[in-house]
Tab-separated table of N, CA and C in Angstrom:
chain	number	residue	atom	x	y	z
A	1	UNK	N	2.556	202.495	67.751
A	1	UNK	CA	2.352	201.812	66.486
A	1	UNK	C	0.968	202.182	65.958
A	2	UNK	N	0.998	202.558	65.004
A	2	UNK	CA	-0.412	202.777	64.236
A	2	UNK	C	-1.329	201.652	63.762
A	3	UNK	N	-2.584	201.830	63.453
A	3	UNK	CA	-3.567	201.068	62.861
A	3	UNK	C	-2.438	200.196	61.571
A	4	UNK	N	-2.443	200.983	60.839
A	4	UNK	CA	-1.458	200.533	59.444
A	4	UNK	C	-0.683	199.878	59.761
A	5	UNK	N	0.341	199.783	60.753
A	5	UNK	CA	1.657	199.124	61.021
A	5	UNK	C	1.333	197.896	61.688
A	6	UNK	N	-0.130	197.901	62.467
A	6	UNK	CA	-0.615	196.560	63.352
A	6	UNK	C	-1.415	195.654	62.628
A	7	UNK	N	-1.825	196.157	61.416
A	7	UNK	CA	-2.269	194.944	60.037
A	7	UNK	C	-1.492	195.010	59.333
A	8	UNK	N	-1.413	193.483	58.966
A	8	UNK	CA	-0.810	193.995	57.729
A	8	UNK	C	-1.546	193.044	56.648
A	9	UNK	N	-1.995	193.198	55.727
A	9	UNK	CA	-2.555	192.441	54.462
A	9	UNK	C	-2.178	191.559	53.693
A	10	UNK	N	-2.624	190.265	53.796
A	10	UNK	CA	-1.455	188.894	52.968
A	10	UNK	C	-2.337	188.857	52.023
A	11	UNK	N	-1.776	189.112	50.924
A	11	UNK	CA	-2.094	188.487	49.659
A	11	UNK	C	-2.942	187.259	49.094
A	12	UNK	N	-3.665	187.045	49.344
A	12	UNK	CA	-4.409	185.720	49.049
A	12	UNK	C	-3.796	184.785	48.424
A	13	UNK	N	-3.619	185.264	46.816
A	13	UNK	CA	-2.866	184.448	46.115
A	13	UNK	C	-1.481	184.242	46.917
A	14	UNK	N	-1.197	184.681	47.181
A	14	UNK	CA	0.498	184.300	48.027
A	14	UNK	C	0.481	183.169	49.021
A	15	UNK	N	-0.491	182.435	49.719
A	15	UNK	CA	-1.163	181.852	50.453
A	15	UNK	C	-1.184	180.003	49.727
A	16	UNK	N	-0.546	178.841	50.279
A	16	UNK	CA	-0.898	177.527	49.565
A	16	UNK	C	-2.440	177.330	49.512
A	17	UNK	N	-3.082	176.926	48.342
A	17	UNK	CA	-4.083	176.424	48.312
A	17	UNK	C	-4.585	175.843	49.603
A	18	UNK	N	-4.120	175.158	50.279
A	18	UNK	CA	-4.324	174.350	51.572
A	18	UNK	C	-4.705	175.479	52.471
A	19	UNK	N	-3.586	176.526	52.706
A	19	UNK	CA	-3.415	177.403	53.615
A	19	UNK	C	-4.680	178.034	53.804
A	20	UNK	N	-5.016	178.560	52.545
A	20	UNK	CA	-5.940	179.335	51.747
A	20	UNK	C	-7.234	178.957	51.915
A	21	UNK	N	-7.472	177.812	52.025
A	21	UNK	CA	-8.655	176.971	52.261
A	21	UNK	C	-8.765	176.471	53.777
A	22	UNK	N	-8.126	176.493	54.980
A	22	UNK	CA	-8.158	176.233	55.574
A	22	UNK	C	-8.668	177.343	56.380
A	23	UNK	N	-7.823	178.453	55.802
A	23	UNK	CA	-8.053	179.914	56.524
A	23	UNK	C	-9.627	180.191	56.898
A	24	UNK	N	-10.197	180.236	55.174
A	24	UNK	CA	-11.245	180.407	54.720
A	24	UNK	C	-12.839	179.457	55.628
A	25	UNK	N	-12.185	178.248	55.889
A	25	UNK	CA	-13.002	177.501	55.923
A	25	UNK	C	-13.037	177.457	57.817
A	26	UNK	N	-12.271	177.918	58.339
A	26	UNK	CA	-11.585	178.877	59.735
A	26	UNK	C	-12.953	179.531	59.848
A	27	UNK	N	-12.909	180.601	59.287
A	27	UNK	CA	-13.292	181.850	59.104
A	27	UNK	C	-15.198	181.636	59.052
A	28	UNK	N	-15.411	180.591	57.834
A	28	UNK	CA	-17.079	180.780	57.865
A	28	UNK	C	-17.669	179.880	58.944
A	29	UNK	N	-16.995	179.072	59.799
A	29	UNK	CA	-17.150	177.950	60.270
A	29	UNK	C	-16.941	178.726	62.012
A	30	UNK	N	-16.375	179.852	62.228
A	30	UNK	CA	-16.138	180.232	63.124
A	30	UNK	C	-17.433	180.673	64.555
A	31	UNK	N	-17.436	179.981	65.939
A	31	UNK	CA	-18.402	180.231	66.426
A	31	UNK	C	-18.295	181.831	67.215
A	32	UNK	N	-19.494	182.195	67.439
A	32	UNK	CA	-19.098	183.409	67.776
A	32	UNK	C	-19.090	184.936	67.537
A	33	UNK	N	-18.813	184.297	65.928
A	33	UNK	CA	-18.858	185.816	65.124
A	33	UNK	C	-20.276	185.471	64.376
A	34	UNK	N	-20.463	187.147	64.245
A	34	UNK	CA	-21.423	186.836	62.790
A	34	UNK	C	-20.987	187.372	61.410
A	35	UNK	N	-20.288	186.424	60.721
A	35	UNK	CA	-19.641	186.822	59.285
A	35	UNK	C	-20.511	186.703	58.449
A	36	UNK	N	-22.023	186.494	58.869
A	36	UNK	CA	-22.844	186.545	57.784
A	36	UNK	C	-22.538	185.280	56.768
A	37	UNK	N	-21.717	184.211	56.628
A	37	UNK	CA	-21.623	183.045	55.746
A	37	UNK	C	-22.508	181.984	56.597
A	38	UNK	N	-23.634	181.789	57.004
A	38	UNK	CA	-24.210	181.142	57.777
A	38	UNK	C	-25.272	180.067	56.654
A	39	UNK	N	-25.707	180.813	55.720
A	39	UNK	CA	-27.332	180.045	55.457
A	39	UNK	C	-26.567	179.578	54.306
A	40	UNK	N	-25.420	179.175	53.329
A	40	UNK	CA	-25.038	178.106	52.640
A	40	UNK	C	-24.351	176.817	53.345
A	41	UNK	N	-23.837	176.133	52.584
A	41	UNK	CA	-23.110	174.792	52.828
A	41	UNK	C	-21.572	175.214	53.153
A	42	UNK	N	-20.728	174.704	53.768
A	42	UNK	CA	-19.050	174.997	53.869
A	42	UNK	C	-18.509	175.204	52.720
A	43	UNK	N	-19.119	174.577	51.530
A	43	UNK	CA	-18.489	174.814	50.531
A	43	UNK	C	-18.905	176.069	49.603
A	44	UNK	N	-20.309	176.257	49.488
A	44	UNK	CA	-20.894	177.384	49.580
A	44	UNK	C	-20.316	178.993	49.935
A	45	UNK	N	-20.190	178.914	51.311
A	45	UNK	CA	-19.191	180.162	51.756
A	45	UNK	C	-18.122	180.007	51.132
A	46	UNK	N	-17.464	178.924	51.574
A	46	UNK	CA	-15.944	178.886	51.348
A	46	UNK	C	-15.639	179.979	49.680
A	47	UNK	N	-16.535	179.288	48.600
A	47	UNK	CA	-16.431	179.667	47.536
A	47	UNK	C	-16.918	180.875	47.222
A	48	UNK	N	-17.918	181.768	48.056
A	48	UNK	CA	-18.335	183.097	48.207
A	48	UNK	C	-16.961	183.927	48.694
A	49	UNK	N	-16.655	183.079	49.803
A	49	UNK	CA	-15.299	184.386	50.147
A	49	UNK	C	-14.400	184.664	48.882
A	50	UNK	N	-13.686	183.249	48.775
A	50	UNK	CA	-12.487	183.541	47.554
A	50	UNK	C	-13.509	184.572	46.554
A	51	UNK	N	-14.462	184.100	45.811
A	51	UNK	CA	-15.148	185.557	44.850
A	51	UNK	C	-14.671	186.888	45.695
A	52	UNK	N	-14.993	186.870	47.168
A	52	UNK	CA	-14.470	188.152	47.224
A	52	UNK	C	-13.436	188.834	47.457
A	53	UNK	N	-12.690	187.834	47.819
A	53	UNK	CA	-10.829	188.230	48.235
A	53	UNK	C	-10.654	188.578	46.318
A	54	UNK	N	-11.028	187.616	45.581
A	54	UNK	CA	-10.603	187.639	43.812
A	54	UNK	C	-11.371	188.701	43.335
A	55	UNK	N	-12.628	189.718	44.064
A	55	UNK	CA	-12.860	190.710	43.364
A	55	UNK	C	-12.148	191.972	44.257
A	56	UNK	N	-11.508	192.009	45.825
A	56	UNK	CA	-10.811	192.932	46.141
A	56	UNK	C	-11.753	193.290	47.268
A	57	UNK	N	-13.237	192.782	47.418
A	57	UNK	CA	-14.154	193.376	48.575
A	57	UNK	C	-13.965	192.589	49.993
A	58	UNK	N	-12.876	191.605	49.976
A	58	UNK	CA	-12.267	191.275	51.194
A	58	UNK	C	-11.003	191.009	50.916
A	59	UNK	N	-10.356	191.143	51.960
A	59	UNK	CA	-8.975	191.048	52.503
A	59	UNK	C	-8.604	190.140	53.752
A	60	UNK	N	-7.181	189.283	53.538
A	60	UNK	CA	-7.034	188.723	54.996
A	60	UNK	C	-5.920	189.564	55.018
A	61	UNK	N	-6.139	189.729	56.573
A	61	UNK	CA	-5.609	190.573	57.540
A	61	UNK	C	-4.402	190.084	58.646
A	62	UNK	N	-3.699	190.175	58.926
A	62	UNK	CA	-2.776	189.685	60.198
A	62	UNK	C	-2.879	190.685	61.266
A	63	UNK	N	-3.081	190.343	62.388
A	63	UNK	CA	-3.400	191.568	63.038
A	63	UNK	C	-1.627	191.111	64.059
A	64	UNK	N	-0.778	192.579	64.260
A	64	UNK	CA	0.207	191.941	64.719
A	64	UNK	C	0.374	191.976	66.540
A	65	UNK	N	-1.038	193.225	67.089
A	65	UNK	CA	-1.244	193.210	68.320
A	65	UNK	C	-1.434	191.726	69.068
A	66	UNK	N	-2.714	191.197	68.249
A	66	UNK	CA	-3.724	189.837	69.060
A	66	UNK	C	-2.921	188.419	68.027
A	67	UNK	N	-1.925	189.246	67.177
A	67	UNK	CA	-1.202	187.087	66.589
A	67	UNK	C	-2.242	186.429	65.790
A	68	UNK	N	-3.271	186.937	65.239
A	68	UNK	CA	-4.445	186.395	64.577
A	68	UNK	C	-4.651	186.896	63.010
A	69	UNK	N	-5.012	186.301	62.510
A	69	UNK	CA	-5.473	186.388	60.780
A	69	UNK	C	-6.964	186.364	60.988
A	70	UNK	N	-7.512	187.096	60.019
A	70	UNK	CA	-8.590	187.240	60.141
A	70	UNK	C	-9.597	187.720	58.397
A	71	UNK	N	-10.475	187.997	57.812
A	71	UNK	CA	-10.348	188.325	57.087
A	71	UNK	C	-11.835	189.188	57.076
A	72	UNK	N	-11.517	190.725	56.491
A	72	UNK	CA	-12.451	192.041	56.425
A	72	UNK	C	-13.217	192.153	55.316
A	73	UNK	N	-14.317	193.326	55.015
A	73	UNK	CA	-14.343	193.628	54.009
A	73	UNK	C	-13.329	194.902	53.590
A	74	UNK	N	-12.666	195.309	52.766
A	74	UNK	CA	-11.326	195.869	52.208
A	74	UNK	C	-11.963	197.383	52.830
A	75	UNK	N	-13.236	197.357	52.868
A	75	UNK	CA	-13.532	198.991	52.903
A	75	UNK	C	-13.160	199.714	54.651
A	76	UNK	N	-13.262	198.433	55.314
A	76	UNK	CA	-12.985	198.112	56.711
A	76	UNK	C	-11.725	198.759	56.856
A	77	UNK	N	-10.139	198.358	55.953
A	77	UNK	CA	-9.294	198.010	56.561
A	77	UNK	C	-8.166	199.683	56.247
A	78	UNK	N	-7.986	199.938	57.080
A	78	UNK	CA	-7.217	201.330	57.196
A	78	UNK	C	-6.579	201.609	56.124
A	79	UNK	N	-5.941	202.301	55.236
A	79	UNK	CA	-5.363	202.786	54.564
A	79	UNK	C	-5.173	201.514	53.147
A	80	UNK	N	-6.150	201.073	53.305
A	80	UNK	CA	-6.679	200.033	51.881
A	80	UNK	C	-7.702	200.890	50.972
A	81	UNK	N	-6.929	200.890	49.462
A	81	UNK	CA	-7.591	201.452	48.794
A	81	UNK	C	-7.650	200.711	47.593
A	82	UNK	N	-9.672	200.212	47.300
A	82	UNK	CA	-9.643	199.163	46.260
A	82	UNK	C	-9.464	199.487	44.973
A	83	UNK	N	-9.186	200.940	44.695
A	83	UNK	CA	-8.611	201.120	43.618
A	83	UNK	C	-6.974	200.911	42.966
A	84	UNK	N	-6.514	200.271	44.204
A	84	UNK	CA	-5.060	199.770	44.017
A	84	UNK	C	-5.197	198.307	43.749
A	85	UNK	N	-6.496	197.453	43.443
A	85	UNK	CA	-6.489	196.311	43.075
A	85	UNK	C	-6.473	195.927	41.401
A	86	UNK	N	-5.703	195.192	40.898
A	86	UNK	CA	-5.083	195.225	39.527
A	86	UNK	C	-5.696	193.943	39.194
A	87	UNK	N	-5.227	193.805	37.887
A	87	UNK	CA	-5.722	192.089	36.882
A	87	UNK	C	-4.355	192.104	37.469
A	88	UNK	N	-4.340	190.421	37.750
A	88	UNK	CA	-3.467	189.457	38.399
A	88	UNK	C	-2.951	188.470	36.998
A	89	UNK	N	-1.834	187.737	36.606
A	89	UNK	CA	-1.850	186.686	35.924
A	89	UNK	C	-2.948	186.043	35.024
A	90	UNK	N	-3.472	185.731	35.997
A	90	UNK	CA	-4.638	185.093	35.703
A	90	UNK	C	-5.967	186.099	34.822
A	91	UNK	N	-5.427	187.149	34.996
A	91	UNK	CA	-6.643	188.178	34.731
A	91	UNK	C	-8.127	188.684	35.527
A	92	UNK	N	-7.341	187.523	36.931
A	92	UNK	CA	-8.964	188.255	38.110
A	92	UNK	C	-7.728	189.386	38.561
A	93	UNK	N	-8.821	190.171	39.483
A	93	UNK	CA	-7.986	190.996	40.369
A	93	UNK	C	-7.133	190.209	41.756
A	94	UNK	N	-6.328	191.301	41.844
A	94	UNK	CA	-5.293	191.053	42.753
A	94	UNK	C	-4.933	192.512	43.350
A	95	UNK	N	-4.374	192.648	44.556
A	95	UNK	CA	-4.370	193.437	45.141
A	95	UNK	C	-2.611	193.597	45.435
């Protein structure tokens, strides 16, 4: 199985608000790593990531080896190309 076939990329917007926020709030809150969301408030990060999942410079990830979600910067993620990120509905980007 390849890199490509063992992520696969969920859509943000595709994600319940709840989901979405929970993920997120997972993610900056996480011990262990250094995601660099450290020196704001929970809400702070929280609202830095979505800017960047909504401008295309991160992505959540499913990884299907380790069963885990996770979320990159897009430039990270194998055969992701941010020039395939479009105006969405709404008119932010979407991927």
């Amino acid at each position: 199985m390849s890199d490509r076939e063992e992520m696969l990329v969920i859509p943000h917007r595709q994600l319940s608000p709840e989901a979405l926020s929970g993920l997120i709030e997972e993610f900056v809150t996480r011990d262990g790593t250094d995601s660099g969301y450290t020196k704001g408030s929970i809400s702070e990060n929280v609202a830095m990531v979505v800017r960047q999942l909504d401008a295309g410079q991160a992505l959540i990830v499913y990884d299907n080896r380790t069963q885990t979600c996770n979320i990159k910067p897009s430039d990270t993620v194998p055969g992701h190309d941010r020039r395939q990120v479009r105006p969405g509905p709404s008119g932010k980007e979407e991927s």
